[in-house]
Amino acid sequence: MIITLRSSVSSDERAQLMALLCRLTGNQQNITLTRIDGYEVIVLDGSQFDEQAGPLLKQQAAVERLIPVKTPYKLVSKVFKPESSRVVVGNALGGTPVTIGGAVDSVVSPVVIAGPCAVENREQLLTTARAVKAVGAQVLRGGAFKPRTSPYQFQGLGVEGLHLLAEAREVTGLPVITEVMEPGLVETVAQYADILQI
């Protein structure tokens, strides 16, 4: 269940609601308080809770709306947020801006992301980048770091691969996406990629 709180909720009303939810669930770990699109919401894990507590929760001063959600992916459910999300990528690092998601005239257009599994060398990447742009892809993907089960297999070019992805963006105007293999690489990869794949 997702509970949307009133925009003018007081801290006392919020605390009363949280205390009630703790009593009803018996476990504070099942309760997540967060802010989404300007709304303060509480996400409750456990669908068995929905019907039993609905009438009692509707009486609480802090509650604006109750949204029963049976799926395990509550926060990204269309029940909670029926409108499409829009994300604009590119441009900050020099690529052509691309809008992912959202609808234009009620039509959601897919964004094509294409490129090699691994960035192997400059010629391979630039040839591929030009080809995927020519056939209409809007984002270039390529693995600079490659997860492998064997230390004897190609692990990717690493930072050199990131430099090549940045060059491909410069040549084609396509924003780039690449995978981040460990938390310590986030800042480095973010200097070169428009989208970080986790």
Coordinates of C-alpha atoms in Angstrom, one line a residue:
M1 CA 0.0 0.0 0.0
I2 CA 1.1 3.6 -0.7
I3 CA -0.1 6.4 1.5
T4 CA 0.0 9.9 0.2
L5 CA 0.2 12.5 2.9
R6 CA -1.5 15.8 2.9
S7 CA 0.7 18.7 1.7
S8 CA 0.0 20.6 4.9
V9 CA 0.6 17.6 7.3
S10 CA 2.1 18.6 10.6
S11 CA 5.0 16.8 12.3
D12 CA 2.6 15.7 15.1
E13 CA 0.1 14.2 12.5
R14 CA 2.9 12.5 10.7
A15 CA 4.3 11.0 14.0
Q16 CA 0.8 9.8 15.0
L17 CA 0.4 8.1 11.7
M18 CA 3.8 6.5 11.8
A19 CA 3.1 5.2 15.4
L20 CA -0.2 3.7 14.2
L21 CA 1.5 2.0 11.3
C22 CA 4.2 0.6 13.5
R23 CA 1.5 -0.9 15.8
L24 CA -0.5 -2.3 12.8
T25 CA 2.5 -3.8 11.0
G26 CA 4.4 -4.9 14.1
N27 CA 7.6 -4.0 12.3
Q28 CA 9.0 -0.6 11.4
Q29 CA 11.2 -2.1 8.7
N30 CA 8.0 -2.6 6.6
I31 CA 7.4 1.2 6.5
T32 CA 9.3 3.6 4.2
L33 CA 8.7 7.3 4.3
T34 CA 9.9 9.1 1.2
R35 CA 9.3 12.1 -1.1
I36 CA 8.3 11.5 -4.7
D37 CA 7.4 14.3 -7.2
G38 CA 6.9 16.7 -4.4
Y39 CA 4.6 14.4 -2.5
E40 CA 5.4 12.9 0.9
V41 CA 4.5 9.2 0.7
I42 CA 4.7 6.2 2.9
V43 CA 5.2 2.8 1.3
L44 CA 4.1 -0.3 3.2
D45 CA 5.4 -3.7 2.4
G46 CA 2.9 -6.6 2.7
S47 CA -0.3 -6.7 0.7
Q48 CA -2.2 -8.5 3.4
F49 CA -2.2 -5.1 5.3
D50 CA -4.3 -3.2 2.6
E51 CA -7.9 -4.3 3.2
Q52 CA -7.6 -4.7 7.0
A53 CA -6.2 -1.2 7.8
G54 CA -7.8 0.9 5.0
P55 CA -10.8 2.3 6.9
L56 CA -8.7 3.1 10.0
L57 CA -6.0 4.8 7.9
K58 CA -8.5 6.9 6.0
Q59 CA -9.6 8.5 9.3
Q60 CA -6.1 9.8 10.0
A61 CA -5.5 13.6 9.7
A62 CA -2.2 13.1 7.9
V63 CA -3.6 10.9 5.1
E64 CA -4.7 12.4 1.8
R65 CA -5.0 9.2 -0.3
L66 CA -4.5 5.4 0.0
I67 CA -3.3 3.5 -3.0
P68 CA -3.5 -0.3 -2.7
V69 CA -0.7 -1.8 -4.7
K70 CA -0.4 -5.6 -4.9
T71 CA 2.9 -5.6 -6.9
P72 CA 6.3 -5.9 -5.3
Y73 CA 7.4 -2.8 -7.4
K74 CA 5.1 -0.3 -5.7
L75 CA 7.0 2.9 -6.3
V76 CA 7.3 2.4 -10.1
S77 CA 3.7 1.0 -10.5
K78 CA 1.4 2.8 -12.8
V79 CA -1.2 2.6 -10.0
F80 CA 0.9 5.0 -8.0
K81 CA 2.2 7.2 -10.8
P82 CA 0.0 6.8 -13.9
E83 CA 1.9 9.6 -15.9
S84 CA 5.1 8.7 -17.7
S85 CA 8.4 9.9 -16.4
R86 CA 10.6 12.0 -18.6
V87 CA 14.4 12.1 -18.4
V88 CA 16.6 14.2 -20.7
V89 CA 20.1 12.9 -21.2
G90 CA 23.0 14.3 -23.1
N91 CA 24.2 17.9 -23.7
A92 CA 25.9 18.4 -20.3
L93 CA 28.9 16.5 -21.6
G94 CA 28.4 17.6 -25.2
G95 CA 25.9 15.2 -26.8
T96 CA 22.6 16.0 -28.4
P97 CA 19.8 16.0 -25.8
V98 CA 17.5 13.0 -25.9
T99 CA 14.2 12.7 -24.0
I100 CA 13.6 9.2 -22.6
G101 CA 10.0 8.5 -21.6
G102 CA 7.0 10.8 -21.5
A103 CA 4.5 11.2 -24.3
V104 CA 4.3 13.5 -27.2
D105 CA 0.7 13.8 -28.4
S106 CA -0.2 10.8 -26.2
V107 CA 2.3 8.6 -28.1
V108 CA 5.3 7.2 -26.2
S109 CA 8.2 6.8 -28.6
P110 CA 10.8 4.2 -27.7
V111 CA 14.4 5.3 -27.4
V112 CA 16.9 3.1 -29.2
I113 CA 20.1 2.5 -27.4
A114 CA 22.7 0.5 -29.4
G115 CA 26.4 -0.2 -29.6
P116 CA 29.0 -2.8 -29.0
C117 CA 28.9 -5.1 -26.0
A118 CA 32.5 -4.1 -25.2
V119 CA 34.6 -1.1 -26.3
E120 CA 37.6 -2.9 -27.9
N121 CA 39.4 -0.2 -29.9
R122 CA 38.9 3.2 -31.5
E123 CA 38.1 2.0 -35.0
Q124 CA 35.5 -0.6 -33.8
L125 CA 33.7 2.0 -31.6
L126 CA 33.7 4.9 -34.1
T127 CA 32.5 2.6 -36.9
T128 CA 29.8 1.2 -34.7
A129 CA 28.8 4.6 -33.4
R130 CA 28.4 6.0 -36.9
A131 CA 26.4 3.0 -38.0
V132 CA 24.0 3.0 -35.1
K133 CA 23.4 6.7 -35.6
A134 CA 22.8 6.2 -39.3
V135 CA 20.0 3.7 -38.5
G136 CA 18.3 5.9 -36.0
A137 CA 19.6 5.0 -32.6
Q138 CA 19.5 7.9 -30.1
V139 CA 22.0 6.7 -27.5
L140 CA 25.3 4.9 -27.9
R141 CA 26.1 2.1 -25.5
G142 CA 29.4 0.4 -25.0
G143 CA 31.1 -1.5 -22.1
A144 CA 34.4 0.1 -21.0
F145 CA 34.5 -2.3 -18.0
K146 CA 33.4 -5.8 -18.6
P147 CA 32.3 -8.2 -15.8
R148 CA 33.8 -11.6 -16.4
T149 CA 33.8 -14.8 -14.3
S150 CA 37.4 -15.6 -15.4
P151 CA 40.3 -13.2 -14.8
Y152 CA 41.8 -14.5 -18.0
Q153 CA 39.0 -13.1 -20.2
F154 CA 38.9 -9.6 -21.7
Q155 CA 38.0 -7.2 -18.8
G156 CA 37.4 -4.2 -21.0
L157 CA 39.6 -1.2 -21.7
G158 CA 38.7 0.6 -18.5
V159 CA 39.4 4.4 -18.5
E160 CA 40.8 4.2 -22.0
G161 CA 37.4 2.9 -23.1
L162 CA 35.7 5.8 -21.4
H163 CA 37.9 8.2 -23.4
L164 CA 36.9 6.4 -26.6
L165 CA 33.2 6.7 -25.7
A166 CA 33.6 10.4 -25.1
E167 CA 35.3 10.7 -28.5
A168 CA 32.5 8.8 -30.1
R169 CA 30.0 11.2 -28.5
E170 CA 32.0 14.1 -29.9
V171 CA 32.0 12.6 -33.4
T172 CA 28.3 11.5 -33.6
G173 CA 26.5 13.8 -31.1
L174 CA 25.0 10.7 -29.4
P175 CA 24.8 10.6 -25.6
V176 CA 26.6 7.5 -24.2
I177 CA 25.8 4.9 -21.6
T178 CA 28.2 2.5 -20.0
E179 CA 28.2 0.2 -17.0
V180 CA 29.7 1.0 -13.6
M181 CA 31.2 -2.1 -12.1
E182 CA 31.9 -0.9 -8.5
P183 CA 31.0 2.1 -6.3
G184 CA 34.5 3.5 -6.5
L185 CA 34.2 4.0 -10.3
V186 CA 31.0 6.1 -10.2
E187 CA 32.7 9.5 -10.2
T188 CA 35.2 8.5 -12.9
V189 CA 32.5 7.1 -15.2
A190 CA 30.2 10.1 -14.6
Q191 CA 32.9 12.3 -16.1
Y192 CA 32.6 10.6 -19.4
A193 CA 29.1 9.0 -19.6
D194 CA 25.7 10.6 -19.9
I195 CA 23.9 7.6 -18.4
L196 CA 25.4 5.3 -15.8
Q197 CA 24.3 1.7 -16.1
I198 CA 24.1 -0.1 -12.7

